mmCIF file of C-alpha atoms and ligand atoms in Angstrom:
data_model
loop_
_atom_site.group_PDB
_atom_site.id
_atom_site.type_symbol
_atom_site.label_atom_id
_atom_site.label_comp_id
_atom_site.label_asym_id
_atom_site.label_seq_id
_atom_site.Cartn_x
_atom_site.Cartn_y
_atom_site.Cartn_z
ATOM 1 C CA UNK Y 228 92.700 78.505 71.745
ATOM 2 C CA UNK Y 229 96.438 77.821 71.241
ATOM 3 C CA UNK Y 230 98.874 80.604 72.008
ATOM 4 C CA UNK Y 231 100.612 82.593 69.273
ATOM 5 C CA UNK Y 232 104.384 82.276 69.156
ATOM 6 C CA UNK Y 233 107.103 83.554 66.863
ATOM 7 C CA UNK Y 234 108.349 80.004 66.325
ATOM 8 C CA UNK Y 235 104.966 79.003 64.840
ATOM 9 C CA UNK Y 236 105.157 81.637 62.133
ATOM 10 C CA UNK Y 237 105.978 80.209 58.724
ATOM 11 C CA UNK Y 238 103.238 81.418 56.452
ATOM 12 C CA UNK Y 239 102.075 85.032 56.355
ATOM 13 C CA UNK Y 240 98.917 86.218 54.647
ATOM 14 C CA UNK Y 241 98.733 89.837 53.520
ATOM 15 C CA UNK Y 242 95.231 91.027 52.651
ATOM 16 C CA UNK Y 243 95.339 93.814 50.061
ATOM 17 C CA UNK Y 244 97.842 94.300 47.251
ATOM 18 C CA UNK Y 245 98.085 98.092 47.060
ATOM 19 C CA UNK Y 246 101.355 99.965 47.551
ATOM 20 C CA UNK Y 247 101.494 99.039 51.238
ATOM 21 C CA UNK Y 248 100.259 95.430 51.132
ATOM 22 C CA UNK Y 249 102.468 94.414 48.222
ATOM 23 C CA UNK Y 250 105.659 95.845 49.720
ATOM 24 C CA UNK Y 251 104.863 94.386 53.152
ATOM 25 C CA UNK Y 252 104.509 91.009 51.421
ATOM 26 C CA UNK Y 253 107.915 91.390 49.805
ATOM 27 C CA UNK Y 254 109.498 92.465 53.105
ATOM 28 C CA UNK Y 255 108.207 89.219 54.656
ATOM 29 C CA UNK Y 256 109.333 87.083 51.700
ATOM 30 C CA UNK Y 257 112.807 88.655 51.797
ATOM 31 C CA UNK Y 258 112.957 87.746 55.491
ATOM 32 C CA UNK Y 259 112.448 84.092 54.524
ATOM 33 C CA UNK Y 260 108.708 83.671 55.150
ATOM 34 C CA UNK Y 261 106.264 82.014 52.809
ATOM 35 C CA UNK Y 262 103.779 84.733 51.895
ATOM 36 C CA UNK Y 263 100.383 84.879 50.252
ATOM 37 C CA UNK Y 264 99.170 88.256 49.041
ATOM 38 C CA UNK Y 265 95.404 88.255 48.629
ATOM 39 C CA UNK Y 266 93.259 90.798 46.815
ATOM 40 C CA UNK Y 267 89.788 90.611 45.287
ATOM 41 C CA UNK Y 268 91.160 92.351 42.178
ATOM 42 C CA UNK Y 269 93.161 90.140 39.802
ATOM 43 C CA UNK Y 270 94.403 93.307 38.035
ATOM 44 C CA UNK Y 271 95.794 94.729 41.281
ATOM 45 C CA UNK Y 272 97.498 91.409 42.016
ATOM 46 C CA UNK Y 273 99.055 91.260 38.552
ATOM 47 C CA UNK Y 274 100.342 94.842 38.901
ATOM 48 C CA UNK Y 275 101.728 94.078 42.374
ATOM 49 C CA UNK Y 276 103.476 90.957 41.126
ATOM 50 C CA UNK Y 277 105.201 92.764 38.285
ATOM 51 C CA UNK Y 278 106.205 95.725 40.520
ATOM 52 C CA UNK Y 279 107.696 93.418 43.127
ATOM 53 C CA UNK Y 280 109.574 91.461 40.446
ATOM 54 C CA UNK Y 281 111.009 94.774 39.112
ATOM 55 C CA UNK Y 282 112.079 95.816 42.633
ATOM 56 C CA UNK Y 283 113.883 92.510 43.054
ATOM 57 C CA UNK Y 284 115.550 92.875 39.653
ATOM 58 C CA UNK Y 285 116.686 96.389 40.609
ATOM 59 C CA UNK Y 286 118.234 94.982 43.806
ATOM 60 C CA UNK Y 287 120.120 92.422 41.742
ATOM 61 C CA UNK Y 288 121.275 95.100 39.267
ATOM 62 C CA UNK Y 289 122.516 97.246 42.202
ATOM 63 C CA UNK Y 290 124.417 94.277 43.607
ATOM 64 C CA UNK Y 291 122.227 94.341 46.757
ATOM 65 C CA UNK Y 292 120.971 90.782 46.235
ATOM 66 C CA UNK Y 293 122.063 87.758 44.267
ATOM 67 C CA UNK Y 294 119.845 86.577 41.421
ATOM 68 C CA UNK Y 295 119.345 83.320 43.363
ATOM 69 C CA UNK Y 296 118.120 85.177 46.493
ATOM 70 C CA UNK Y 297 115.781 87.332 44.413
ATOM 71 C CA UNK Y 298 114.366 84.241 42.672
ATOM 72 C CA UNK Y 299 113.944 82.510 46.039
ATOM 73 C CA UNK Y 300 112.068 85.520 47.491
ATOM 74 C CA UNK Y 301 109.787 85.613 44.458
ATOM 75 C CA UNK Y 302 109.179 81.874 44.731
ATOM 76 C CA UNK Y 303 108.062 82.335 48.353
ATOM 77 C CA UNK Y 304 105.311 84.736 47.215
ATOM 78 C CA UNK Y 305 101.869 83.582 46.049
ATOM 79 C CA UNK Y 306 99.107 85.815 44.729
ATOM 80 C CA UNK Y 307 95.468 84.800 45.225
ATOM 81 C CA UNK Y 308 92.050 86.332 44.700
ATOM 82 C CA UNK Y 309 90.430 84.047 47.297
ATOM 83 C CA UNK Y 310 91.022 83.759 51.017
ATOM 84 C CA UNK Y 311 91.612 79.976 51.070
ATOM 85 C CA UNK Y 312 95.247 80.459 52.118
ATOM 86 C CA UNK Y 313 94.127 81.817 55.483
ATOM 87 C CA UNK Y 314 93.413 78.257 56.660
ATOM 88 C CA UNK Y 315 97.161 77.723 56.757
ATOM 89 C CA UNK Y 316 98.279 81.231 57.819
ATOM 90 C CA UNK Y 317 100.155 81.794 61.082
ATOM 91 C CA UNK Y 318 100.048 85.579 60.913
ATOM 92 C CA UNK Y 319 97.771 87.870 58.919
ATOM 93 C CA UNK Y 320 98.474 91.500 58.026
ATOM 94 C CA UNK Y 321 95.407 93.249 56.698
ATOM 95 C CA UNK Y 322 96.220 96.182 54.398
ATOM 96 C CA UNK Y 323 92.888 96.583 52.622
ATOM 97 C CA UNK Y 324 90.797 99.690 51.977
ATOM 98 C CA UNK Y 325 90.528 102.053 54.958
ATOM 99 C CA UNK Y 326 86.803 101.400 55.504
ATOM 100 C CA UNK Y 327 85.564 100.096 58.794
ATOM 101 C CA UNK Y 328 82.703 98.011 57.366
ATOM 102 C CA UNK Y 329 85.069 96.283 54.913
ATOM 103 C CA UNK Y 330 87.668 95.655 57.602
ATOM 104 C CA UNK Y 331 85.065 94.252 60.010
ATOM 105 C CA UNK Y 332 83.872 91.863 57.324
ATOM 106 C CA UNK Y 333 87.460 90.783 56.590
ATOM 107 C CA UNK Y 334 88.265 90.245 60.276
ATOM 108 C CA UNK Y 335 85.087 88.204 60.744
ATOM 109 C CA UNK Y 336 86.147 85.893 57.895
ATOM 110 C CA UNK Y 337 89.756 85.744 59.076
ATOM 111 C CA UNK Y 338 88.604 84.908 62.589
ATOM 112 C CA UNK Y 339 86.475 82.061 61.256
ATOM 113 C CA UNK Y 340 89.047 80.586 58.888
ATOM 114 C CA UNK Y 341 92.481 81.169 60.425
ATOM 115 C CA UNK Y 342 94.110 78.547 62.675
ATOM 116 C CA UNK Y 343 93.488 79.230 66.391
ATOM 117 C CA UNK Y 344 97.086 80.352 67.048
ATOM 118 C CA UNK Y 345 97.139 82.947 64.244
ATOM 119 C CA UNK Y 346 97.524 86.633 65.056
ATOM 120 C CA UNK Y 347 95.390 89.007 63.000
ATOM 121 C CA UNK Y 348 97.031 92.423 62.581
ATOM 122 C CA UNK Y 349 95.863 95.482 60.697
ATOM 123 C CA UNK Y 350 98.186 97.906 58.936
ATOM 124 C CA UNK Y 351 95.576 100.649 59.322
ATOM 125 C CA UNK Y 352 96.918 104.090 60.179
ATOM 126 C CA UNK Y 353 93.525 105.423 61.204
ATOM 127 C CA UNK Y 354 91.437 102.575 62.568
ATOM 128 C CA UNK Y 355 92.520 101.147 65.877
ATOM 129 C CA UNK Y 356 92.332 97.348 66.026
ATOM 130 C CA UNK Y 357 89.749 97.575 68.845
ATOM 131 C CA UNK Y 358 87.239 98.380 66.073
ATOM 132 C CA UNK Y 359 87.735 94.974 64.423
ATOM 133 C CA UNK Y 360 88.677 92.891 67.465
ATOM 134 C CA UNK Y 361 85.136 91.780 68.340
ATOM 135 C CA UNK Y 362 84.351 90.792 64.736
ATOM 136 C CA UNK Y 363 87.415 88.521 64.694
ATOM 137 C CA UNK Y 364 86.175 86.414 67.602
ATOM 138 C CA UNK Y 365 89.744 86.365 68.990
ATOM 139 C CA UNK Y 366 90.232 89.869 70.429
ATOM 140 C CA UNK Y 367 93.377 89.006 72.408
ATOM 141 C CA UNK Y 368 95.165 88.149 69.131
ATOM 142 C CA UNK Y 369 94.454 91.396 67.313
ATOM 143 C CA UNK Y 370 96.584 94.562 67.091
ATOM 144 C CA UNK Y 371 97.769 97.213 64.635
ATOM 145 C CA UNK Y 372 101.046 96.562 62.831
ATOM 146 C CA UNK Y 373 101.525 99.863 61.016
ATOM 147 C CA UNK Y 374 104.203 100.117 58.317
ATOM 148 C CA UNK Y 375 105.360 103.279 56.552
ATOM 149 C CA UNK Y 376 105.563 104.203 52.897
ATOM 150 C CA UNK Y 377 107.688 102.910 51.167
ATOM 151 C CA UNK Y 378 107.423 99.807 53.342
ATOM 152 C CA UNK Y 379 110.468 98.169 51.759
ATOM 153 C CA UNK Y 380 112.636 101.025 52.970
ATOM 154 C CA UNK Y 381 111.173 102.611 56.102
ATOM 155 C CA UNK Y 382 112.430 100.989 59.313
ATOM 156 C CA UNK Y 383 109.616 101.935 61.669
ATOM 157 C CA UNK Y 384 106.677 99.675 62.440
ATOM 158 C CA UNK Y 385 104.176 100.915 65.023
ATOM 159 C CA UNK Y 386 102.755 98.008 67.025
ATOM 160 C CA UNK Y 387 99.609 99.316 68.669
ATOM 161 C CA UNK Y 388 97.872 97.310 71.343
ATOM 162 C CA UNK Y 389 94.208 97.698 72.161
ATOM 163 C CA UNK Y 390 92.727 97.027 75.598
ATOM 164 C CA UNK Y 391 92.196 93.331 74.842
ATOM 165 C CA UNK Y 392 95.525 92.591 73.090
ATOM 166 C CA UNK Y 393 97.510 89.977 75.010
ATOM 167 C CA UNK Y 394 101.169 90.434 75.930
ATOM 168 C CA UNK Y 395 102.020 87.352 73.822
ATOM 169 C CA UNK Y 396 100.425 88.973 70.784
ATOM 170 C CA UNK Y 397 102.401 92.181 71.377
ATOM 171 C CA UNK Y 398 105.693 90.321 71.922
ATOM 172 C CA UNK Y 399 105.205 88.096 68.861
ATOM 173 C CA UNK Y 400 104.288 91.027 66.607
ATOM 174 C CA UNK Y 401 107.262 93.104 67.811
ATOM 175 C CA UNK Y 402 109.594 90.147 67.235
ATOM 176 C CA UNK Y 403 108.160 89.466 63.779
ATOM 177 C CA UNK Y 404 108.812 93.102 62.826
ATOM 178 C CA UNK Y 405 112.434 92.680 64.013
ATOM 179 C CA UNK Y 406 112.777 89.519 61.923
ATOM 180 C CA UNK Y 407 111.533 91.598 58.964
ATOM 181 C CA UNK Y 408 114.574 93.840 59.590
ATOM 182 C CA UNK Y 409 112.421 96.643 61.032
ATOM 183 C CA UNK Y 410 112.726 98.663 64.233
ATOM 184 C CA UNK Y 411 109.307 98.351 65.869
ATOM 185 C CA UNK Y 412 107.959 100.779 68.437
ATOM 186 C CA UNK Y 413 105.215 99.957 70.913
ATOM 187 C CA UNK Y 414 102.192 102.222 71.202
ATOM 188 C CA UNK Y 415 100.510 101.446 74.509
ATOM 189 C CA UNK Y 416 97.102 102.885 73.764
ATOM 190 C CA UNK Y 417 95.076 103.677 70.658
ATOM 191 C CA UNK Y 418 95.135 107.395 69.870
ATOM 192 C CA UNK Y 419 94.195 108.865 66.495
ATOM 193 C CA UNK Y 420 97.330 108.982 64.297
ATOM 194 C CA UNK Y 421 99.339 106.879 66.763
ATOM 195 C CA UNK Y 422 102.774 108.561 67.082
ATOM 196 C CA UNK Y 423 104.243 108.955 63.594
ATOM 197 C CA UNK Y 424 101.216 110.473 61.877
ATOM 198 C CA UNK Y 425 100.722 112.878 64.793
ATOM 199 C CA UNK Y 426 104.307 114.085 64.418
ATOM 200 C CA UNK Y 427 103.929 114.280 60.634
ATOM 201 C CA UNK Y 428 100.602 116.102 61.014
ATOM 202 C CA UNK Y 429 102.103 118.730 63.328
ATOM 203 C CA UNK Y 430 104.852 119.534 60.819
ATOM 204 C CA UNK Y 431 102.411 119.604 57.931
ATOM 205 C CA UNK Y 432 100.070 121.939 59.783
ATOM 206 C CA UNK Y 433 102.902 124.400 60.405
ATOM 207 C CA UNK Y 434 104.138 124.122 56.807
ATOM 208 C CA UNK Y 435 100.628 124.805 55.461
ATOM 209 C CA UNK Y 436 100.237 127.830 57.747
ATOM 210 C CA UNK Y 437 103.616 129.280 56.703
ATOM 211 C CA UNK Y 438 102.766 128.779 53.041
ATOM 212 C CA UNK Y 439 99.235 130.209 53.333
ATOM 213 C CA UNK Y 440 100.635 133.314 55.053
ATOM 214 C CA UNK Y 441 103.124 133.813 52.217
ATOM 215 C CA UNK Y 442 106.102 133.502 54.584
ATOM 216 C CA UNK Y 443 108.010 131.197 52.211
ATOM 217 C CA UNK Y 444 107.456 129.218 49.017
ATOM 218 C CA UNK Y 445 106.682 125.493 48.915
ATOM 219 C CA UNK Y 446 110.177 124.857 47.604
ATOM 220 C CA UNK Y 447 111.855 126.889 50.323
ATOM 221 C CA UNK Y 448 109.803 125.322 53.124
ATOM 222 C CA UNK Y 449 110.701 121.863 51.782
ATOM 223 C CA UNK Y 450 114.330 122.854 51.358
ATOM 224 C CA UNK Y 451 114.471 124.127 54.971
ATOM 225 C CA UNK Y 452 113.111 120.849 56.339
ATOM 226 C CA UNK Y 453 115.841 118.999 54.466
ATOM 227 C CA UNK Y 454 118.850 121.245 54.901
ATOM 228 C CA UNK Y 455 118.142 122.668 58.377
ATOM 229 C CA UNK Y 456 116.474 119.665 60.009
ATOM 230 C CA UNK Y 457 117.895 116.749 58.047
ATOM 231 C CA UNK Y 458 114.487 115.409 56.971
ATOM 232 C CA UNK Y 459 114.779 113.195 53.875
ATOM 233 C CA UNK Y 460 111.846 115.021 52.272
ATOM 234 C CA UNK Y 461 110.107 118.336 52.852
ATOM 235 C CA UNK Y 462 106.513 118.318 54.151
ATOM 236 C CA UNK Y 463 104.969 119.165 50.763
ATOM 237 C CA UNK Y 464 107.027 116.545 48.930
ATOM 238 C CA UNK Y 465 106.039 114.020 51.567
ATOM 239 C CA UNK Y 466 102.325 114.861 51.254
ATOM 240 C CA UNK Y 467 102.623 114.299 47.482
ATOM 241 C CA UNK Y 468 104.339 110.958 48.038
ATOM 242 C CA UNK Y 469 101.844 109.667 50.627
ATOM 243 C CA UNK Y 470 98.897 111.017 48.572
ATOM 244 C CA UNK Y 471 96.827 114.088 49.395
ATOM 245 C CA UNK Y 472 93.706 111.933 49.499
ATOM 246 C CA UNK Y 473 95.346 109.785 52.189
ATOM 247 C CA UNK Y 474 96.426 112.885 54.155
ATOM 248 C CA UNK Y 475 92.873 114.280 53.891
ATOM 249 C CA UNK Y 476 91.388 110.942 54.969
ATOM 250 C CA UNK Y 477 93.693 110.683 57.995
ATOM 251 C CA UNK Y 478 92.766 114.223 59.070
ATOM 252 C CA UNK Y 479 89.033 113.512 58.652
ATOM 253 C CA UNK Y 480 89.291 110.249 60.630
ATOM 254 C CA UNK Y 481 91.226 112.055 63.366
ATOM 255 C CA UNK Y 482 88.691 114.887 63.481
ATOM 256 C CA UNK Y 483 85.779 112.423 63.589
ATOM 257 C CA UNK Y 484 87.347 110.826 66.642
ATOM 258 C CA UNK Y 485 88.585 113.899 68.527
ATOM 259 C CA UNK Y 486 86.110 116.587 67.422
ATOM 260 C CA UNK Y 487 88.983 119.046 67.908
ATOM 261 C CA UNK Y 488 88.901 121.991 65.488
ATOM 262 C CA UNK Y 489 92.680 121.871 64.993
ATOM 263 C CA UNK Y 490 92.355 118.321 63.635
ATOM 264 C CA UNK Y 491 89.954 119.269 60.813
ATOM 265 C CA UNK Y 492 91.224 118.476 57.297
ATOM 266 C CA UNK Y 493 93.079 121.488 55.907
ATOM 267 C CA UNK Y 494 90.963 123.303 53.270
ATOM 268 C CA UNK Y 495 93.954 123.688 50.905
ATOM 269 C CA UNK Y 496 94.415 119.913 50.829
ATOM 270 C CA UNK Y 497 90.707 119.206 50.467
ATOM 271 C CA UNK Y 498 90.647 121.631 47.527
ATOM 272 C CA UNK Y 499 93.538 119.895 45.747
ATOM 273 C CA UNK Y 500 91.851 116.520 46.298
ATOM 274 C CA UNK Y 501 88.641 117.947 44.797
ATOM 275 C CA UNK Y 502 90.650 118.894 41.689
ATOM 276 C CA UNK Y 503 92.017 115.356 41.380
ATOM 277 C CA UNK Y 504 95.486 116.569 42.344
ATOM 278 C CA UNK Y 505 96.384 113.690 44.651
ATOM 279 C CA UNK Y 506 100.184 113.911 44.445
ATOM 280 C CA UNK Y 507 102.715 111.768 42.617
ATOM 281 C CA UNK Y 508 100.157 109.079 41.859
ATOM 282 C CA UNK Y 509 98.152 111.422 39.593
ATOM 283 C CA UNK Y 510 101.136 113.402 38.270
ATOM 284 C CA UNK Y 511 100.119 116.527 40.185
ATOM 285 C CA UNK Y 512 99.670 117.557 43.788
ATOM 286 C CA UNK Y 513 101.551 120.443 45.370
ATOM 287 C CA UNK Y 514 104.107 119.866 42.614
ATOM 288 C CA UNK Y 515 103.870 118.554 39.052
ATOM 289 C CA UNK Y 516 105.625 115.288 38.158
HETATM 290 N N1 CAA B 842 109.392 101.787 46.969
HETATM 291 C C1 CAA B 842 110.442 100.991 47.301
HETATM 292 N N2 CAA B 842 111.685 101.452 47.429
HETATM 293 C C2 CAA B 842 111.887 102.759 47.175
HETATM 294 C C3 CAA B 842 110.857 103.633 46.827
HETATM 295 C C4 CAA B 842 109.553 103.092 46.717
HETATM 296 N N3 CAA B 842 108.485 103.820 46.416
HETATM 297 N N4 CAA B 842 111.372 104.881 46.660
HETATM 298 C C5 CAA B 842 112.681 104.772 46.885
HETATM 299 N N5 CAA B 842 112.997 103.506 47.206
HETATM 300 C C6 CAA B 842 114.308 102.965 47.522
HETATM 301 C C7 CAA B 842 115.233 103.138 46.366
HETATM 302 O O1 CAA B 842 115.136 102.048 45.480
HETATM 303 C C8 CAA B 842 116.574 103.180 47.076
HETATM 304 O O2 CAA B 842 116.965 101.857 47.382
HETATM 305 P P1 CAA B 842 118.502 101.452 47.445
HETATM 306 O O3 CAA B 842 119.081 102.112 48.652
HETATM 307 O O4 CAA B 842 118.432 99.977 47.542
HETATM 308 O O5 CAA B 842 119.106 101.942 46.158
HETATM 309 C C9 CAA B 842 116.266 103.865 48.404
HETATM 310 O O6 CAA B 842 114.856 103.742 48.584
HETATM 311 C C10 CAA B 842 116.629 105.332 48.366
HETATM 312 O O7 CAA B 842 115.942 105.907 47.269
HETATM 313 P P2 CAA B 842 116.478 107.108 46.390
HETATM 314 O O8 CAA B 842 117.985 107.080 46.403
HETATM 315 O O9 CAA B 842 115.783 107.077 45.082
HETATM 316 O O10 CAA B 842 115.925 108.407 47.087
HETATM 317 P P3 CAA B 842 116.072 108.931 48.560
HETATM 318 O O11 CAA B 842 117.400 108.660 49.150
HETATM 319 O O12 CAA B 842 115.548 110.291 48.499
HETATM 320 O O13 CAA B 842 115.030 108.041 49.409
HETATM 321 C C11 CAA B 842 112.907 107.824 50.384
HETATM 322 C C12 CAA B 842 113.687 107.952 49.074
HETATM 323 C C13 CAA B 842 113.287 106.515 51.075
HETATM 324 C C14 CAA B 842 111.451 107.784 50.006
HETATM 325 C C15 CAA B 842 113.283 109.035 51.313
HETATM 326 O O14 CAA B 842 113.086 110.224 50.603
HETATM 327 C C16 CAA B 842 112.465 109.095 52.573
HETATM 328 O O15 CAA B 842 112.775 108.441 53.559
HETATM 329 N N6 CAA B 842 111.396 109.925 52.572
HETATM 330 C C17 CAA B 842 110.504 110.057 53.707
HETATM 331 C C18 CAA B 842 109.470 108.967 53.657
HETATM 332 C C19 CAA B 842 108.512 109.029 54.803
HETATM 333 O O16 CAA B 842 108.511 109.929 55.633
HETATM 334 N N7 CAA B 842 107.597 108.042 54.851
HETATM 335 C C20 CAA B 842 106.561 107.990 55.828
HETATM 336 C C21 CAA B 842 105.296 108.541 55.235
HETATM 337 S S1 CAA B 842 103.973 108.534 56.385
HETATM 338 C C22 CAA B 842 103.270 107.009 56.250
HETATM 339 O O17 CAA B 842 103.608 106.196 55.450
HETATM 340 C C23 CAA B 842 102.233 106.717 57.270
HETATM 341 C C24 CAA B 842 100.854 106.749 56.873
HETATM 342 O O18 CAA B 842 100.045 106.149 57.560
HETATM 343 C C25 CAA B 842 100.384 107.571 55.731
#
């Protein structure tokens, strides 16, 4: 099996065209890579394509990019409902549904079809790559490459190695993130939530406790995080942006793995999810939009 190397990377396949996958694809295209975004849903792909085109137009309007650069980035992006492009992919970033059975199926197909040197990374925030490594048939070339929402803006990328991940895979993935203009951090061992979501979870837990005890309002807790601590968003605003269903899912996945009572999904969030109040996406979460 030939060794992965940053110099071999020309074509990147992103599996999944949701908010994360589509923006990751644009990040890669803006960095000069040829990118294929794949999704089984043609509707999702069409929506992603038009959103990315609008983002590029906004950059041009703001004077952040020339029209020629924006056109070139768009021209580097292809949108496909089939996985044929994997045969020519040097690096794959899977950003599909957070379901282990689906991811294992995807990694099995990627492992079969991708060139031997290709690295297969998952953007999952909850499933460590060790869970899909065996299915891929190339466990040394598998890791997590976890971006943050909104992926076009947030600088951090968590590169998480599993026990089988080779040093070359880690080095290549870290370097690719740098070439994307990101500031990658290395997570040496799979732990639920990696680093960023554990930090975010700790703040959210405290914010929920303060609110439930009537110590301060949502608005004042959010305002404190911003004006006292310099956070760009308060914890409740952030939960609404990420999606309360996603927050609930992360907590459940963490609890399933640790069995620690403190990691259980918070009942207030589960209740809002039950009412369809998922945050900005549905027009209502902690706040109304
Ligand atoms: N997609 C793409 N770009 C976006 C965007 C979006 N959804 N929202 C805002 N932006 C861009 C804007 O276009 C703007 O770009 P320019 O500088 O080129 O003009 C820039 O971000 C700043 O936006 P705004 O001026 O509108 O607003 P802001 O200064 O308040 O920034 C923010 C918005 C970047 C979202 C900022 O509030 C922020 O950093 N919030 C915290 C986000 C965060 O913590 N994300 C991590 C979530 S956890 C996660 O993702 C992990 C997980 O596994 C769930």
